[in-house]
Coordinates of C-alpha atoms (C1' of nucleotides) in Angstrom, one line a residue:
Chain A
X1 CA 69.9 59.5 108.2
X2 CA 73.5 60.6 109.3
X3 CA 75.1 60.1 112.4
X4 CA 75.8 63.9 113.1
X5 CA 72.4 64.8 111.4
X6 CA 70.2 62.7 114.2
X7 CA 72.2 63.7 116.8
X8 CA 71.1 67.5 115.8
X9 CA 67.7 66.4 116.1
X10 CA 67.4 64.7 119.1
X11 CA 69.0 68.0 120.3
X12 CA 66.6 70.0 118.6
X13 CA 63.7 67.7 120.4
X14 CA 65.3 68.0 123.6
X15 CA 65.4 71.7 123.2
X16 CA 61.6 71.9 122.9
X17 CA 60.2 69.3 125.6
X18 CA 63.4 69.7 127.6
X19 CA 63.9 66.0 128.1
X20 CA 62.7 62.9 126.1
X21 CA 62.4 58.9 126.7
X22 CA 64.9 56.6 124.5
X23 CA 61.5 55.4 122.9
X24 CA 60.5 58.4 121.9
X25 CA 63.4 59.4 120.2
X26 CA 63.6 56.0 118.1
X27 CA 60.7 56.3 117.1
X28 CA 60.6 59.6 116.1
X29 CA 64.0 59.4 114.1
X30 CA 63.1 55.5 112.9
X31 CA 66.4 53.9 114.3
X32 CA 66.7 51.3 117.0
X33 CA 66.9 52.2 121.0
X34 CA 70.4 50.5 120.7
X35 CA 71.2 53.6 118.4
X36 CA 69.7 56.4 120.2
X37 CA 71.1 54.9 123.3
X38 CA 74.5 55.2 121.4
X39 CA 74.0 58.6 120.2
X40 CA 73.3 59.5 123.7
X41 CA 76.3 58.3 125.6
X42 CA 78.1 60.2 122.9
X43 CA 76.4 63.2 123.5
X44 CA 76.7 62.8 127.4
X45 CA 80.5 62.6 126.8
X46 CA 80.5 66.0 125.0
X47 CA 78.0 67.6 127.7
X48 CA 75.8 68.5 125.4
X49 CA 72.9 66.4 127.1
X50 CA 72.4 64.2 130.3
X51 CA 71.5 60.9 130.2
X52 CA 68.6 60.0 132.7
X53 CA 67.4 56.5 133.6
X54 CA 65.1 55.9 130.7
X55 CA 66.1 59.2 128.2
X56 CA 68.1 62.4 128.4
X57 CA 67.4 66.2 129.1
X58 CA 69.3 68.6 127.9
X59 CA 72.6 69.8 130.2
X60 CA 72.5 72.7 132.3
X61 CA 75.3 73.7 130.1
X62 CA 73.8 74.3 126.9
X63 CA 70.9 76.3 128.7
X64 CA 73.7 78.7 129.8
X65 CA 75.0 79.0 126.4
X66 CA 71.8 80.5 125.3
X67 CA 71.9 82.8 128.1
X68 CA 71.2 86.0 126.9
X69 CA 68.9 84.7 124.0
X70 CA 66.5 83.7 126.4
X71 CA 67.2 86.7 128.5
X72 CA 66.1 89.3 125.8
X73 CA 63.3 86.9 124.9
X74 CA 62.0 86.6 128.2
X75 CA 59.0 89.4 129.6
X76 CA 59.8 91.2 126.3
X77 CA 56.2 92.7 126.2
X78 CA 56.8 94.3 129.9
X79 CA 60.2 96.1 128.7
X80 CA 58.8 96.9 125.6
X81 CA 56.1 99.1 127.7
X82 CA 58.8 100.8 130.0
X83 CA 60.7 101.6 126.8
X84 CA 57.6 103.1 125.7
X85 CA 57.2 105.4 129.0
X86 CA 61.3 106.0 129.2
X87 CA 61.5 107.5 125.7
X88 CA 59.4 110.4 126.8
X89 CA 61.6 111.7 128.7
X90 CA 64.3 112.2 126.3
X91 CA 65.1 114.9 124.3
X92 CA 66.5 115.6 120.9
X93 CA 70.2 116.4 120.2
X94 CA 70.6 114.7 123.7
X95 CA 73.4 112.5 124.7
X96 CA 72.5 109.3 126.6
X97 CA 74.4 106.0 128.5
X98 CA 72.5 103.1 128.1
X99 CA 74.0 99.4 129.9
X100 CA 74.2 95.8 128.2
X101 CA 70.7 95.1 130.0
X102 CA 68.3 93.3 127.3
X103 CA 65.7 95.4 128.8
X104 CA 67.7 99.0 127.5
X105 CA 68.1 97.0 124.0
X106 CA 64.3 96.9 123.9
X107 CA 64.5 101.1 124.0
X108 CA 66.7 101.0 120.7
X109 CA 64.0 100.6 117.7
X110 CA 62.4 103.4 119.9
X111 CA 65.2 106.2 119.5
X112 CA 64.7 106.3 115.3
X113 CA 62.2 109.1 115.9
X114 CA 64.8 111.6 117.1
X115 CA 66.7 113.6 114.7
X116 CA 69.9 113.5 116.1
X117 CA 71.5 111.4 119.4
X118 CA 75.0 110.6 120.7
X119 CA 75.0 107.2 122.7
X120 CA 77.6 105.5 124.8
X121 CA 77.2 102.0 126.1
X122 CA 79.1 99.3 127.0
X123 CA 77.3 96.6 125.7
X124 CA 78.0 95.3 122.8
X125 CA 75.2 93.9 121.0
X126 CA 73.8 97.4 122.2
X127 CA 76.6 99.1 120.4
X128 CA 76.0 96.7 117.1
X129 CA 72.5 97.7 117.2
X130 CA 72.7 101.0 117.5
X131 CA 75.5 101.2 114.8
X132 CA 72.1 100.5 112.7
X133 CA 70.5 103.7 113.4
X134 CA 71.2 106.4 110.8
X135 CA 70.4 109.1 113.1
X136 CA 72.4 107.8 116.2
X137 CA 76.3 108.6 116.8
X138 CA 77.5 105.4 118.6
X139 CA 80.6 104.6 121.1
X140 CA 81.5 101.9 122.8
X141 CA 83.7 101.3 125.5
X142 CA 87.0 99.3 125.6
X143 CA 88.2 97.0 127.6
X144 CA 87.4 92.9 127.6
X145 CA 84.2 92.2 126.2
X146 CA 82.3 89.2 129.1
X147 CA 80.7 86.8 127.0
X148 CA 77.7 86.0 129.3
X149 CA 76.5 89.6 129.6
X150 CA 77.1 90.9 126.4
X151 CA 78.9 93.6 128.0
X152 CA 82.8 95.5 127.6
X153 CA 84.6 95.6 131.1
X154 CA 87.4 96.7 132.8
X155 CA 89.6 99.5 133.4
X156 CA 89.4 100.7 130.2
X157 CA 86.2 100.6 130.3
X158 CA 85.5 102.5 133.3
X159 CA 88.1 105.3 132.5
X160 CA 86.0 105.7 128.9
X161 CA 82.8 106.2 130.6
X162 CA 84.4 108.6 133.0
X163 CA 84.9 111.0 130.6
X164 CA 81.6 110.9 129.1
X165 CA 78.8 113.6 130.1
X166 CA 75.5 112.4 128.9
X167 CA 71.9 114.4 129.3
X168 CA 70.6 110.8 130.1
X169 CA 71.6 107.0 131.6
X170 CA 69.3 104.3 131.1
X171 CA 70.0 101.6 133.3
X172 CA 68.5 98.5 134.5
X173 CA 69.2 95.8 137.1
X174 CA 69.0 92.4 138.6
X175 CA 67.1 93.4 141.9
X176 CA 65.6 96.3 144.0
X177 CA 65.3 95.2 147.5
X178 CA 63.3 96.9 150.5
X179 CA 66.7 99.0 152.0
X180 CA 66.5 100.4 148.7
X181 CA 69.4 98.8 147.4
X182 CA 70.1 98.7 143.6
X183 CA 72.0 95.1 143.0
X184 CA 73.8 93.7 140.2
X185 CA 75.1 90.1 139.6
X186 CA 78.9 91.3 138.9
X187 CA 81.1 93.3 140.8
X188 CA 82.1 95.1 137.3
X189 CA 78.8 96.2 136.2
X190 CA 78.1 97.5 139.6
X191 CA 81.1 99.6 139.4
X192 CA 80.3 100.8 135.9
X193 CA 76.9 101.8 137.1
X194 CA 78.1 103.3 140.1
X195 CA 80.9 105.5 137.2
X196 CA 77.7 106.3 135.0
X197 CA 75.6 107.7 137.3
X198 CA 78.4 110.5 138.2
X199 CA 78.3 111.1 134.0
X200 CA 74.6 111.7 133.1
X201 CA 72.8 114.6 134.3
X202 CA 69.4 111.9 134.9
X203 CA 69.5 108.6 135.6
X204 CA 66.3 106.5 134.2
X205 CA 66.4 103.2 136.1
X206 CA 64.4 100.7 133.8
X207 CA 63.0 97.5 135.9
X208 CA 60.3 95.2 135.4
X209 CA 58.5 94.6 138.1
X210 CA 59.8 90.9 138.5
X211 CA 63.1 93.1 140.1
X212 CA 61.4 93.8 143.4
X213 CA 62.2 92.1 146.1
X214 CA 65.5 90.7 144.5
X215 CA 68.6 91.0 146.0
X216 CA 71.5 90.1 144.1
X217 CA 75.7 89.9 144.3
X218 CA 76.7 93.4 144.4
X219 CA 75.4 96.5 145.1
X220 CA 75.9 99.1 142.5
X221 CA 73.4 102.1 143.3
X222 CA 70.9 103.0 146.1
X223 CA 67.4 104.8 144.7
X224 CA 68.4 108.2 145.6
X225 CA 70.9 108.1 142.8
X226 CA 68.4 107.7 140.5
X227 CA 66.1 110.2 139.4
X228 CA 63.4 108.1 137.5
X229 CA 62.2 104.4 138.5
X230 CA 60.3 103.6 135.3
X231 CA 58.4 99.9 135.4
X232 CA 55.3 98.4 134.1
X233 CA 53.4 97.3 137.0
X234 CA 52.2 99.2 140.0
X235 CA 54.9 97.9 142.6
X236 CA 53.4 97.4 146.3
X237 CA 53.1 100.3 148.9
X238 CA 56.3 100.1 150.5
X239 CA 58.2 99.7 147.7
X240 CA 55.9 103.1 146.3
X241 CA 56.8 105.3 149.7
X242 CA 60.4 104.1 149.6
X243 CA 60.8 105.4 146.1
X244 CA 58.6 108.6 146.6
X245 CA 61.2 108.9 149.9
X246 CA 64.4 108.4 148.0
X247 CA 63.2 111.7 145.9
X248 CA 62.7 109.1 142.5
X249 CA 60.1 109.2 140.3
X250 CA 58.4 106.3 140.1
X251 CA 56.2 105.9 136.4
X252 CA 54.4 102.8 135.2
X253 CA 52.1 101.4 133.2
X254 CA 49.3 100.8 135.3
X255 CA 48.0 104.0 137.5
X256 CA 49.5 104.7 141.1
Chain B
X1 CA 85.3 71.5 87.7
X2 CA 88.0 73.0 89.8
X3 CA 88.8 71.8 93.3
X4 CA 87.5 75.0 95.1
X5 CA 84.1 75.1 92.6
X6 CA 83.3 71.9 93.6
X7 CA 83.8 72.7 97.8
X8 CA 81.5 75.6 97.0
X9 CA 78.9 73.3 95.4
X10 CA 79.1 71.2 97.9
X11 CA 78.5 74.0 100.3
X12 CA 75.5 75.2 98.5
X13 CA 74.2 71.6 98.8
X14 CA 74.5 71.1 102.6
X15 CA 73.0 74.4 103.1
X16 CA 69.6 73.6 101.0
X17 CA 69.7 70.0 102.7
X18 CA 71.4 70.1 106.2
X19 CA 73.4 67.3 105.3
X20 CA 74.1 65.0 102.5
X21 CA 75.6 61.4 102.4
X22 CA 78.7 61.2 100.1
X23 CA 77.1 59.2 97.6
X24 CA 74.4 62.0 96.8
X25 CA 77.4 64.6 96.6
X26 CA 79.2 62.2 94.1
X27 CA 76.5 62.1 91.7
X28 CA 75.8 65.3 92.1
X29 CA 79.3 66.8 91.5
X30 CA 80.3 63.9 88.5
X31 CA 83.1 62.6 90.5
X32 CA 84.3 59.6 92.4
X33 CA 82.9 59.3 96.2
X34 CA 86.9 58.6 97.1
X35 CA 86.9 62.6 95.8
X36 CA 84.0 63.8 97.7
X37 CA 85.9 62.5 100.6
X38 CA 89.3 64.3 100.0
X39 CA 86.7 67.6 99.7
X40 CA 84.8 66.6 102.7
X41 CA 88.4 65.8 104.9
X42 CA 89.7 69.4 103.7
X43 CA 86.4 71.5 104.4
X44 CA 86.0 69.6 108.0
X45 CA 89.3 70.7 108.3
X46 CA 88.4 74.2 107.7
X47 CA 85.2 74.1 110.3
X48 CA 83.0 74.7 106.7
X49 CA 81.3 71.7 107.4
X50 CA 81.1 68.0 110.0
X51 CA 82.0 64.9 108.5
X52 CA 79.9 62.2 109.9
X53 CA 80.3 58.3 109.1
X54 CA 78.4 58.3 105.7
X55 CA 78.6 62.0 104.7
X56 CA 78.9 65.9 106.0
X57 CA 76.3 68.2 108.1
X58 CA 76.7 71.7 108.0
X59 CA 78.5 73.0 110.7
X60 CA 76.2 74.0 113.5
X61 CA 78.1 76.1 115.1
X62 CA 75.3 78.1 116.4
X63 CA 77.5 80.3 118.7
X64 CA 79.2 81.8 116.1
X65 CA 76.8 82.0 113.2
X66 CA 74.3 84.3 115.6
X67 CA 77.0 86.7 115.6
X68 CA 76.7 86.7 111.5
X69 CA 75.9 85.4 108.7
X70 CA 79.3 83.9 107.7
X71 CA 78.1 81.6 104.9
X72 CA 76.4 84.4 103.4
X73 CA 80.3 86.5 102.6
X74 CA 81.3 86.8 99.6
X75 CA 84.5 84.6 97.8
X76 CA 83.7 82.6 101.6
X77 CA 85.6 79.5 100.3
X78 CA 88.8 81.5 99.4
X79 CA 89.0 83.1 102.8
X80 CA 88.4 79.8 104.2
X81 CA 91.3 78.7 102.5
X82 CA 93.4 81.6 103.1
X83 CA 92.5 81.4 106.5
X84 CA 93.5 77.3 106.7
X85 CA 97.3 78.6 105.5
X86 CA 97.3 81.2 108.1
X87 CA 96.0 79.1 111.2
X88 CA 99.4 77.0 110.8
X89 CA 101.5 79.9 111.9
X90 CA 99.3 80.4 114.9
X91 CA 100.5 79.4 118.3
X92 CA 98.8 78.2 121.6
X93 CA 98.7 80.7 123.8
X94 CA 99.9 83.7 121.6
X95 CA 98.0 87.5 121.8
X96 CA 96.6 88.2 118.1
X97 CA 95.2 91.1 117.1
X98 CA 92.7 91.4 114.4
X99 CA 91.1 93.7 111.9
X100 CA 87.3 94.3 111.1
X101 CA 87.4 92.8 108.1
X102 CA 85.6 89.7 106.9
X103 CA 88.2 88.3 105.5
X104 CA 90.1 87.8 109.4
X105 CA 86.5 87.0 110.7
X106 CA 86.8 84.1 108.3
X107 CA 89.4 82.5 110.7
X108 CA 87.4 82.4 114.2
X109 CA 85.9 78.8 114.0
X110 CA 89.3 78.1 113.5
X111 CA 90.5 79.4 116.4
X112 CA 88.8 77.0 118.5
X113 CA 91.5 74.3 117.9
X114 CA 93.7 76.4 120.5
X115 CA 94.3 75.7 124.2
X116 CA 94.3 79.2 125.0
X117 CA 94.2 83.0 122.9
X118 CA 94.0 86.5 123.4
X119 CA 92.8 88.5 121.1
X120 CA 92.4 92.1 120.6
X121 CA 90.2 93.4 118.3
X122 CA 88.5 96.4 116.3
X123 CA 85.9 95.2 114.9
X124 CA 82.9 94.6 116.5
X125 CA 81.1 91.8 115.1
X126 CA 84.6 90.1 115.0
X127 CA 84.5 90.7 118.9
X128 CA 81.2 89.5 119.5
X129 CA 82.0 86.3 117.4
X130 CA 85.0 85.9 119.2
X131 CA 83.2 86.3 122.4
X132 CA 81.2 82.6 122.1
X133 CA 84.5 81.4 122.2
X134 CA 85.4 79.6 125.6
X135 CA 88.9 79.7 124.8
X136 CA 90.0 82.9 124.0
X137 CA 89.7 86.3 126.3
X138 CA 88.4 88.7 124.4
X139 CA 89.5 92.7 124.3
X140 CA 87.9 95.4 122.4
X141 CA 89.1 99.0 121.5
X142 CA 86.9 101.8 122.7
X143 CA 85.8 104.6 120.8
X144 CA 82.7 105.3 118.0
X145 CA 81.3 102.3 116.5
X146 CA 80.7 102.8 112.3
X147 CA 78.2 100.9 111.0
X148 CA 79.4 100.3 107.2
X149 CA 82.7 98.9 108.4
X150 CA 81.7 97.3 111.8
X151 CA 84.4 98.9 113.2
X152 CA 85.3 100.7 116.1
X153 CA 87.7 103.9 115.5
X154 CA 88.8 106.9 116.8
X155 CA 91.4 108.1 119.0
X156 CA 90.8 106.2 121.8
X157 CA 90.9 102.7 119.8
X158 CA 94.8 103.9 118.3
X159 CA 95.4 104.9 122.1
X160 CA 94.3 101.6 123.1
X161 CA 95.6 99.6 120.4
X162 CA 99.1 101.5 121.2
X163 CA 99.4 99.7 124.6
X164 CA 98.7 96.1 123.0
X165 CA 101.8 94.0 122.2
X166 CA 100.9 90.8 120.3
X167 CA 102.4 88.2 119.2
X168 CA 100.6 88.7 115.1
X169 CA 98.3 90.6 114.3
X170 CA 95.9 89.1 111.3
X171 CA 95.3 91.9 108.4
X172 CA 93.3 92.3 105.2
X173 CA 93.2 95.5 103.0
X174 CA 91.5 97.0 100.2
X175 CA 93.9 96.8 97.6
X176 CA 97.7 96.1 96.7
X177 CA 99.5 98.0 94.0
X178 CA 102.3 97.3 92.1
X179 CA 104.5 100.0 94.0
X180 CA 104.6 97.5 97.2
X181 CA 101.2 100.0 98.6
X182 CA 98.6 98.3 101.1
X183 CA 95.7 100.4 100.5
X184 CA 92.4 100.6 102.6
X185 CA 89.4 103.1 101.5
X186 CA 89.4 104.8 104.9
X187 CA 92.0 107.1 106.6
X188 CA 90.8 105.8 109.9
X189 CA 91.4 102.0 109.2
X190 CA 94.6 103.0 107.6
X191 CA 95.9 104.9 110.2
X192 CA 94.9 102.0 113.0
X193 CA 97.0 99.8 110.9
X194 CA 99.9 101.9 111.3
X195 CA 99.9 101.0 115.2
X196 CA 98.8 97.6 115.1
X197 CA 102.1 97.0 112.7
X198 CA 104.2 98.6 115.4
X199 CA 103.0 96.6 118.4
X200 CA 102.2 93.1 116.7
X201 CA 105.4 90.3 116.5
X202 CA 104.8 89.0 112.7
X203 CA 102.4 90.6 110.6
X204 CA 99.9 88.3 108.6
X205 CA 98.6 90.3 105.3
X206 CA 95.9 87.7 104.3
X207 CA 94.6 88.8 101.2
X208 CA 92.3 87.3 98.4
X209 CA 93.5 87.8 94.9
X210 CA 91.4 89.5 93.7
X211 CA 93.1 92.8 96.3
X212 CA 95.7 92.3 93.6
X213 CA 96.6 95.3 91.2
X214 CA 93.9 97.7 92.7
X215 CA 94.7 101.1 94.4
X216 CA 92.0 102.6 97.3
X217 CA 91.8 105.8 98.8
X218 CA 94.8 105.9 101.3
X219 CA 98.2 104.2 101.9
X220 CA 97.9 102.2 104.7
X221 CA 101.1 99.9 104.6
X222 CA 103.8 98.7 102.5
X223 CA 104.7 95.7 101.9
X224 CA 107.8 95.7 103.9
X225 CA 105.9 95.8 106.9
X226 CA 104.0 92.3 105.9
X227 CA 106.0 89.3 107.3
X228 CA 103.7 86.9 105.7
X229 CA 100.9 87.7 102.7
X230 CA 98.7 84.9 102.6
X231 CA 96.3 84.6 99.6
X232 CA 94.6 81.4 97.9
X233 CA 95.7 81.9 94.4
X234 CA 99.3 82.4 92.8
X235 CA 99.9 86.2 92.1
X236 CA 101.9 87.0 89.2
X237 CA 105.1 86.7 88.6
X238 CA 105.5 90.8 89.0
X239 CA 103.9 90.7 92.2
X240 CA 105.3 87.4 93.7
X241 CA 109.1 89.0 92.9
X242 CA 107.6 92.3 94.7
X243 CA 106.7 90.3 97.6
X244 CA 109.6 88.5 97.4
X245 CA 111.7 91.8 97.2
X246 CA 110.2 93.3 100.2
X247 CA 111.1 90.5 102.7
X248 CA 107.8 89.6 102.6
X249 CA 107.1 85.4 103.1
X250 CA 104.3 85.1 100.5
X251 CA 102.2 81.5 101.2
X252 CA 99.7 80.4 99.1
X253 CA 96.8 77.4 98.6
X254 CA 98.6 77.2 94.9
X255 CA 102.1 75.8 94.5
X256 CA 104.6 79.1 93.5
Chain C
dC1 C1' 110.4 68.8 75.6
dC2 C1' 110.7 65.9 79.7
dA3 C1' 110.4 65.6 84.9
dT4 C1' 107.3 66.5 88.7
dT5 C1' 103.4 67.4 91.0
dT6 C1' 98.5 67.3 91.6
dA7 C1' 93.9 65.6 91.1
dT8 C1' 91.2 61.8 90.4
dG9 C1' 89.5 57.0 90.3
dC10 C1' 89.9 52.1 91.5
dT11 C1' 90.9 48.1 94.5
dT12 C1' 91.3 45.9 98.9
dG13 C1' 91.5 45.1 103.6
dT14 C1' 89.7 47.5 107.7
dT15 C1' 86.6 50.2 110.5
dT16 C1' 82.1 51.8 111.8
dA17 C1' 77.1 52.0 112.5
dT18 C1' 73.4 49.5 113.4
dG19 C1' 70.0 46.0 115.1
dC20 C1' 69.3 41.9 117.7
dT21 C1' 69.6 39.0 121.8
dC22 C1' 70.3 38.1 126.6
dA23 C1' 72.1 38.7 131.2
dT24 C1' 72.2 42.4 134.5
dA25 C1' 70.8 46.7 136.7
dT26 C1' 67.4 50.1 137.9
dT27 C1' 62.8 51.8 138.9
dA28 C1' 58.0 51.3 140.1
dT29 C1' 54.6 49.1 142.7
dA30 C1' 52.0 46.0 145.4
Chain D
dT1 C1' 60.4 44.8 151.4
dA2 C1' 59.6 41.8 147.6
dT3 C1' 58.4 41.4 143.0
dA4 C1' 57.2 42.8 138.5
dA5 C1' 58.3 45.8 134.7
dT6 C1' 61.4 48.2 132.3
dA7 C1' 65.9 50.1 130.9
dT8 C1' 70.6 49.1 130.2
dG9 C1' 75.2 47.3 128.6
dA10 C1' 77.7 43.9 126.2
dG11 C1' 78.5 40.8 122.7
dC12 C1' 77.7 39.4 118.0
dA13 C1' 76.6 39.6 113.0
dT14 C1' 76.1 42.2 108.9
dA15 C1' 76.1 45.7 105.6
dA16 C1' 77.8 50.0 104.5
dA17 C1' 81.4 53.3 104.6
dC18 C1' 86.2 54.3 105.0
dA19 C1' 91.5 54.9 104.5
dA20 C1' 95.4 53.8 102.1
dG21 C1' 97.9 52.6 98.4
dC22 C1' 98.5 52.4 93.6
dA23 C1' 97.7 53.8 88.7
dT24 C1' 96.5 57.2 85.3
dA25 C1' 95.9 61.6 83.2
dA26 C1' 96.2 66.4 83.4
dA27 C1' 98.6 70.5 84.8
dT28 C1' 102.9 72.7 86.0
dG29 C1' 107.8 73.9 86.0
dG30 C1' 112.3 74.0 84.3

DNA sequence: CCATTTATGCTTGTTTATGCTCATATTATA
DNA sequence: TATAATATGAGCATAAACAAGCATAAATGG
């Protein structure tokens, strides 16, 4: 076995049980602890592991790398029911904003049923999976495209959107906390947001319920600007009054 | 078996197997393992593959395959050359701007060699490639995303485009004609062109031969505007004087 | 037609990868 | 804390792989 090619697998094992012993690795790839101890020092220098006392778990770094993989992996049965309560709401022939979110992405496969829709977004795996849809005029935004979120940001970005005039915005976000505070993780996305919701005629906040309670970075929107909160659980009491008070519609899965 | 057959083979190889040492490539190929080397030095080179003490791995560079399947393109290994000629004339630190096209996508794992890039783009898989990597700041053009050429066109992306200055911008086309004519088969891409040659330093036409002698839908260049045409295989005599003619530096994999 | 270049194969001295042993360092445990 | 158990790093030997230089044959160019 190859130099290069054992150090893909010990990756590949570290990747599934998230760390492993020196042992287990030579035995597993037939080699020597001397070797795999070798491999791993290499591997430390490149940061593509750790090395512990006895082993090695994979570095913080490549777990970043994989970001947004694991993001739109990640409670993929909870967004995939909002999408299913969101899409009711929209319309043929209508025009809609979604974000970069992984949650809006899950809504995409949805929107082949309507004859005709105009989308703009600023994210830009949204934008290549839209560009799929035969029945779906797509746009994206300019401006420098952030690699972590997926998304296109920036003055260009913003000045793009602010010409747009959608029927609909989907958006999501990283936390909803009890002052009814919409928050984001990035001063740019916040602003977007805070660009779109002036755009679209009704904003459609999409959150799984993990979102409550979360406050993050920024704050883009408060819940009066949006007009739908749409998750899959039954959030608690106060957070239902402090929607119902903030004149949003709250619809999910399970029954109020 | 010609040089470039052979890389291919070898190609095909490593992606049934993962890897392969150099003495199952020899054998394979019917040729010395002092040639499988020379092969495996120039396609490590390229980013095609890893050489490791005892053979090659296929390049795992996960980042940028998720974006798209680049082993999958078609004439891959003459892009892959085309795009080893044009990386030489790249600078640390310059602004490029690139087409959609796959040929230019061909040269992104090649980028990575650079301290620093900017890049401005109009395609949008190209972006989204280019956005895994950490050393290069990524800008994309705003406007409606169309799916057959994964590009992004319009008037916003010439308005945006028109504000860029770079220091090359990295072109392909659809066809050159005897009469000196770049040729694309879309106005839109054409006409995008036209700015990019007006705000980019040195113009790289990189070119497969096979865009040799054929005529598409609309006129998006001349040859004049080409500082470089870069292209794997010796055009004809006709067309290297044309070249020549036009003040046009023609570089290519074959000795002139 | 001859001069050059290019691709390939062969030979040789050098480098690399690996496993083994043993002294040292780290962790676990009594 | 002291002691046992385990992991580690360094040095060494060996076999395999490698780079470089040279020679030959084919392709290319004038």
């Amino acid at each position: 076995m190859l130099n290069l090619e054992r150090q893909d697998e010990i990756l590949a094992i570290l990747s599934k049980n998230r760390s492993a012993t020196v042992g287990e690795l030579a035995k597993a790839l037939y080699v020597s602890e001397a070797t795999i101890r070798r491999d791993l020092i290499e591997m430390d220098h490149l940061s593509m592991i750790r090395r512990t006392h006895g082993g090695a778990v994979l570095s913080r770094n490549t777990a970043l790398e994989s970001a947004f993989a694991v993001r739109e992996m990640t409670r993929l049965t909870q967004k995939r029911m909002i999408c299913g309560l969101a899409i009711e709401l929209i319309r043929d022939n209508s025009t809609l904003i979604l974000d970069s979110s992984s949650t809006v992405m899950a809504i995409i496969p949805l929107l082949q049923r309507f004859h005709h829709l105009t989308v703009a977004t600023y994210g830009i795996r949204t934008a290549l999976m839209l560009s799929n849809l035969k029945n779906v005029d797509v746009y994206i935004v300019g401006g420098r495209v952030e690699n972590f979120s997926n998304s296109v940001l920036g003055v260009p970005a913003n000045d793009f959107l602010a010409t747009v005039n959608a029927d609909f915005a989907l958006l999501s976000c990283s936390g909803i906390n009890s002052h009814g505070e919409i928050t984001d993780d990035s001063l740019e996305t916040a602003q977007l947001k805070r660009v779109i919701v002036q755009r679209a005629d009704k904003i459609l906040l999409l959150c799984d319920s993990s979102k409550f309670d979360r406050t993050m970075m920024n704050t883009a929107l408060r819940l009066e600007n949006a007009d739908y909160l749409i998750t899959e659980k039954k959030p608690s009491v106060e957070y239902a009054n402090l929607i119902q008070k903030n004149g949003c519609q709250l619809i999910c899965g399970e029954r109020i």
